């Protein structure tokens, strides 16, 4: 944690986050300012960006989301970020193949499924409350959100998080596939390459290639050995 950092480094780091501080939503393999798709280890959330700005009061916007949830059109959110110019809404994920309580790993099929789910969230809000102005670009896993407690210098407003606690004192958590079923999304095709069988690996065509690969070096070795034996 930050408490273990050198005081000078910690203060410098925190100072950088005071104004327009951003953080990646998903877990990255290595530190980068703007990681690419292949740089992520886990997908932590499904997400929605509402760019209503000054055209709509923040609490009026949240009441519209609550209405969609009450009608069971939208699953209950896990947390909302008041970005100072709109809102970021998150649905926390779980469902790793080895540890179901961890977020899913960023395999290609999970990335594609996450983008589909995020797109469905955008379309649902657009169909019912277009004045919330959902941003389709926020559907990708390379997006960032603002750091809690920082200041949006465009509006001068603080960034604040609201967590939706369940009776178990935990925010709701979902699996990607559960959210996909909620929106009736089609099954994502798995693009993993099929492992070749032994018979496919040793076809006559491939075997002839191996023979050609070592044929000339073998001939050279035989010539050298014959020369050495003769002398």
Short mmCIF file of C-alpha atoms in Angstrom, two decimals:
data_model
loop_
_atom_site.label_atom_id
_atom_site.label_comp_id
_atom_site.label_asym_id
_atom_site.label_seq_id
_atom_site.Cartn_x
_atom_site.Cartn_y
_atom_site.Cartn_z
CA UNK A 1 0.00 0.00 0.00
CA UNK A 2 0.92 3.68 -0.21
CA UNK A 3 1.82 3.75 3.49
CA UNK A 4 4.95 1.71 2.67
CA UNK A 5 6.23 4.18 0.06
CA UNK A 6 8.94 6.72 0.81
CA UNK A 7 7.19 9.89 2.04
CA UNK A 8 8.63 12.05 -0.75
CA UNK A 9 7.49 9.61 -3.46
CA UNK A 10 4.09 9.13 -1.83
CA UNK A 11 3.42 12.86 -1.60
CA UNK A 12 4.55 13.41 -5.19
CA UNK A 13 2.31 10.58 -6.40
CA UNK A 14 -0.73 11.79 -4.48
CA UNK A 15 -0.16 15.34 -5.70
CA UNK A 16 -0.31 14.07 -9.29
CA UNK A 17 -3.75 12.61 -8.59
CA UNK A 18 -5.31 15.74 -7.09
CA UNK A 19 -6.28 17.30 -10.41
CA UNK A 20 -7.69 15.23 -13.28
CA UNK A 21 -6.38 12.00 -11.79
CA UNK A 22 -7.16 8.88 -13.83
CA UNK A 23 -6.82 5.17 -13.15
CA UNK A 24 -7.29 2.08 -15.27
CA UNK A 25 -10.48 0.15 -14.60
CA UNK A 26 -9.08 -3.27 -15.35
CA UNK A 27 -5.98 -5.07 -14.07
CA UNK A 28 -2.91 -4.53 -16.26
CA UNK A 29 0.13 -6.81 -16.58
CA UNK A 30 2.69 -4.01 -16.48
CA UNK A 31 2.62 -0.26 -15.74
CA UNK A 32 1.78 1.79 -18.82
CA UNK A 33 0.15 5.18 -19.21
CA UNK A 34 -2.35 3.84 -21.74
CA UNK A 35 -2.22 0.01 -21.89
CA UNK A 36 -3.43 -1.74 -25.03
CA UNK A 37 -5.96 -4.55 -25.20
CA UNK A 38 -3.33 -7.26 -24.84
CA UNK A 39 -1.85 -5.67 -21.69
CA UNK A 40 -4.70 -6.57 -19.34
CA UNK A 41 -4.74 -9.50 -16.93
CA UNK A 42 -8.30 -9.34 -15.59
CA UNK A 43 -11.60 -7.66 -16.48
CA UNK A 44 -12.89 -6.14 -13.25
CA UNK A 45 -16.17 -4.54 -14.32
CA UNK A 46 -18.89 -4.04 -16.84
CA UNK A 47 -19.19 -0.29 -17.31
CA UNK A 48 -21.21 2.64 -18.58
CA UNK A 49 -20.23 6.26 -19.20
CA UNK A 50 -23.00 8.87 -19.01
CA UNK A 51 -22.02 12.23 -20.52
CA UNK A 52 -25.08 14.28 -19.51
CA UNK A 53 -22.85 17.12 -18.22
CA UNK A 54 -24.70 20.28 -17.21
CA UNK A 55 -27.82 19.36 -19.18
CA UNK A 56 -29.08 17.17 -16.34
CA UNK A 57 -28.73 17.21 -12.56
CA UNK A 58 -26.60 14.36 -11.23
CA UNK A 59 -29.29 13.08 -8.86
CA UNK A 60 -31.92 13.25 -11.59
CA UNK A 61 -29.64 11.09 -13.70
CA UNK A 62 -29.26 8.55 -10.90
CA UNK A 63 -33.03 8.43 -10.42
CA UNK A 64 -33.39 7.41 -14.08
CA UNK A 65 -30.93 4.56 -13.54
CA UNK A 66 -32.88 3.54 -10.43
CA UNK A 67 -36.05 3.47 -12.50
CA UNK A 68 -34.48 1.08 -15.01
CA UNK A 69 -33.32 -1.11 -12.12
CA UNK A 70 -36.77 -1.09 -10.49
CA UNK A 71 -38.28 -2.24 -13.80
CA UNK A 72 -35.65 -5.03 -13.92
CA UNK A 73 -34.34 -3.72 -17.23
CA UNK A 74 -30.96 -2.93 -15.70
CA UNK A 75 -29.13 -5.06 -13.11
CA UNK A 76 -28.40 -3.22 -9.84
CA UNK A 77 -25.13 -1.34 -10.18
CA UNK A 78 -22.15 -1.92 -7.88
CA UNK A 79 -20.88 1.66 -7.73
CA UNK A 80 -21.30 5.02 -9.44
CA UNK A 81 -18.60 7.64 -9.96
CA UNK A 82 -19.69 11.27 -10.01
CA UNK A 83 -17.04 12.44 -12.49
CA UNK A 84 -17.92 16.13 -12.16
CA UNK A 85 -19.23 16.14 -15.73
CA UNK A 86 -21.45 13.06 -15.75
CA UNK A 87 -21.17 9.58 -14.27
CA UNK A 88 -19.35 6.29 -14.67
CA UNK A 89 -21.43 3.29 -13.62
CA UNK A 90 -19.81 -0.06 -12.79
CA UNK A 91 -20.98 -3.63 -12.30
CA UNK A 92 -18.23 -5.56 -10.48
CA UNK A 93 -17.32 -8.91 -12.02
CA UNK A 94 -16.34 -12.31 -10.68
CA UNK A 95 -16.07 -15.75 -12.26
CA UNK A 96 -12.43 -16.68 -12.90
CA UNK A 97 -12.25 -20.26 -14.19
CA UNK A 98 -9.96 -21.37 -11.32
CA UNK A 99 -11.18 -19.09 -8.52
CA UNK A 100 -14.84 -18.04 -9.02
CA UNK A 101 -14.49 -15.16 -6.57
CA UNK A 102 -11.83 -13.41 -8.68
CA UNK A 103 -12.64 -11.28 -11.75
CA UNK A 104 -12.46 -13.14 -15.06
CA UNK A 105 -9.17 -13.26 -16.89
CA UNK A 106 -8.71 -11.13 -19.97
CA UNK A 107 -8.89 -13.92 -22.53
CA UNK A 108 -10.00 -12.85 -26.00
CA UNK A 109 -13.43 -14.45 -25.54
CA UNK A 110 -13.92 -12.56 -22.26
CA UNK A 111 -12.84 -9.26 -23.81
CA UNK A 112 -15.32 -9.72 -26.63
CA UNK A 113 -18.06 -10.69 -24.21
CA UNK A 114 -17.32 -7.65 -22.00
CA UNK A 115 -17.56 -5.32 -25.01
CA UNK A 116 -20.90 -6.90 -25.94
CA UNK A 117 -22.25 -6.46 -22.41
CA UNK A 118 -21.05 -2.85 -22.23
CA UNK A 119 -22.64 -2.19 -25.62
CA UNK A 120 -25.92 -3.65 -24.39
CA UNK A 121 -25.82 -1.31 -21.38
CA UNK A 122 -25.33 1.65 -23.72
CA UNK A 123 -28.20 0.58 -25.98
CA UNK A 124 -30.59 0.00 -23.08
CA UNK A 125 -30.01 3.46 -21.62
CA UNK A 126 -30.17 5.07 -25.05
CA UNK A 127 -33.53 3.41 -25.74
CA UNK A 128 -35.12 4.59 -22.48
CA UNK A 129 -33.27 7.74 -21.39
CA UNK A 130 -31.24 9.14 -24.29
CA UNK A 131 -30.76 12.39 -22.34
CA UNK A 132 -28.23 10.51 -20.19
CA UNK A 133 -26.02 10.41 -23.32
CA UNK A 134 -24.33 7.01 -22.87
CA UNK A 135 -20.93 6.91 -24.58
CA UNK A 136 -20.36 3.79 -26.78
CA UNK A 137 -16.59 4.38 -26.72
CA UNK A 138 -16.48 3.52 -23.01
CA UNK A 139 -17.40 -0.08 -23.85
CA UNK A 140 -13.76 -1.05 -24.48
CA UNK A 141 -11.60 -2.44 -21.69
CA UNK A 142 -8.82 0.10 -22.32
CA UNK A 143 -10.91 2.88 -20.76
CA UNK A 144 -10.01 4.82 -17.58
CA UNK A 145 -12.03 6.43 -14.80
CA UNK A 146 -11.35 9.38 -12.53
CA UNK A 147 -9.72 8.88 -9.12
CA UNK A 148 -11.94 9.41 -6.08
CA UNK A 149 -11.16 12.66 -4.28
CA UNK A 150 -9.51 14.26 -7.32
CA UNK A 151 -10.84 17.40 -8.98
CA UNK A 152 -12.29 17.66 -12.46
CA UNK A 153 -10.61 20.89 -13.54
CA UNK A 154 -13.11 21.39 -16.37
CA UNK A 155 -15.93 21.88 -13.86
CA UNK A 156 -14.03 22.44 -10.59
CA UNK A 157 -16.05 19.64 -8.94
CA UNK A 158 -14.75 16.82 -6.76
CA UNK A 159 -14.93 13.24 -7.98
CA UNK A 160 -16.98 11.07 -5.59
CA UNK A 161 -17.86 7.38 -5.50
CA UNK A 162 -21.18 5.91 -4.34
CA UNK A 163 -21.15 2.19 -3.48
CA UNK A 164 -24.39 0.20 -3.62
CA UNK A 165 -24.24 -2.20 -0.66
CA UNK A 166 -26.38 -5.34 -0.54
CA UNK A 167 -27.77 -6.77 2.74
CA UNK A 168 -24.51 -8.77 2.93
CA UNK A 169 -22.55 -5.46 3.13
CA UNK A 170 -21.02 -6.09 -0.27
CA UNK A 171 -21.74 -4.42 -3.61
CA UNK A 172 -23.44 -6.68 -6.18
CA UNK A 173 -21.08 -8.80 -8.29
CA UNK A 174 -21.82 -10.54 -11.56
CA UNK A 175 -20.35 -12.97 -14.04
CA UNK A 176 -19.88 -11.90 -17.64
CA UNK A 177 -22.05 -14.76 -18.80
CA UNK A 178 -24.78 -13.90 -16.30
CA UNK A 179 -24.90 -10.32 -17.59
CA UNK A 180 -24.91 -11.60 -21.17
CA UNK A 181 -27.93 -13.77 -20.33
CA UNK A 182 -29.62 -10.78 -18.69
CA UNK A 183 -29.48 -8.90 -22.00
CA UNK A 184 -30.16 -11.96 -24.15
CA UNK A 185 -26.86 -11.69 -26.00
CA UNK A 186 -25.84 -14.39 -28.49
CA UNK A 187 -23.14 -16.87 -27.59
CA UNK A 188 -19.59 -15.69 -28.29
CA UNK A 189 -17.68 -18.01 -30.56
CA UNK A 190 -14.50 -19.33 -29.02
CA UNK A 191 -11.53 -18.55 -31.29
CA UNK A 192 -8.98 -20.79 -29.57
CA UNK A 193 -6.97 -22.81 -32.06
CA UNK A 194 -7.66 -26.51 -32.01
CA UNK A 195 -4.64 -28.60 -31.02
CA UNK A 196 -3.45 -30.77 -33.90
CA UNK A 197 -3.57 -34.52 -33.43
CA UNK A 198 -0.46 -36.68 -33.69
CA UNK A 199 -1.48 -37.89 -37.13
CA UNK A 200 -1.82 -34.29 -38.34
CA UNK A 201 1.63 -33.40 -37.03
CA UNK A 202 3.33 -36.27 -38.89
CA UNK A 203 1.77 -36.09 -42.33
CA UNK A 204 3.99 -37.26 -45.26
CA UNK A 205 4.27 -33.66 -46.47
CA UNK A 206 5.69 -32.45 -43.15
CA UNK A 207 7.96 -35.51 -42.83
CA UNK A 208 9.51 -34.82 -46.23
CA UNK A 209 10.29 -31.30 -45.04
CA UNK A 210 12.13 -32.63 -42.01
CA UNK A 211 14.16 -35.00 -44.20
CA UNK A 212 15.15 -32.15 -46.54
CA UNK A 213 16.08 -29.99 -43.54
CA UNK A 214 18.82 -32.44 -42.39
CA UNK A 215 19.77 -34.13 -45.68
CA UNK A 216 22.53 -31.72 -46.75
CA UNK A 217 24.20 -31.43 -43.29
CA UNK A 218 24.27 -35.25 -43.13
CA UNK A 219 25.98 -35.47 -46.51
CA UNK A 220 28.56 -32.88 -45.43
CA UNK A 221 29.26 -34.84 -42.24
CA UNK A 222 29.73 -38.07 -44.20
CA UNK A 223 32.24 -36.38 -46.55
CA UNK A 224 34.24 -35.03 -43.61
CA UNK A 225 34.23 -38.40 -41.83
CA UNK A 226 35.39 -40.23 -45.00
CA UNK A 227 38.23 -37.71 -45.43
CA UNK A 228 39.34 -38.18 -41.81
CA UNK A 229 39.29 -41.98 -42.09
CA UNK A 230 41.34 -41.87 -45.29
CA UNK A 231 44.06 -39.73 -43.66
#
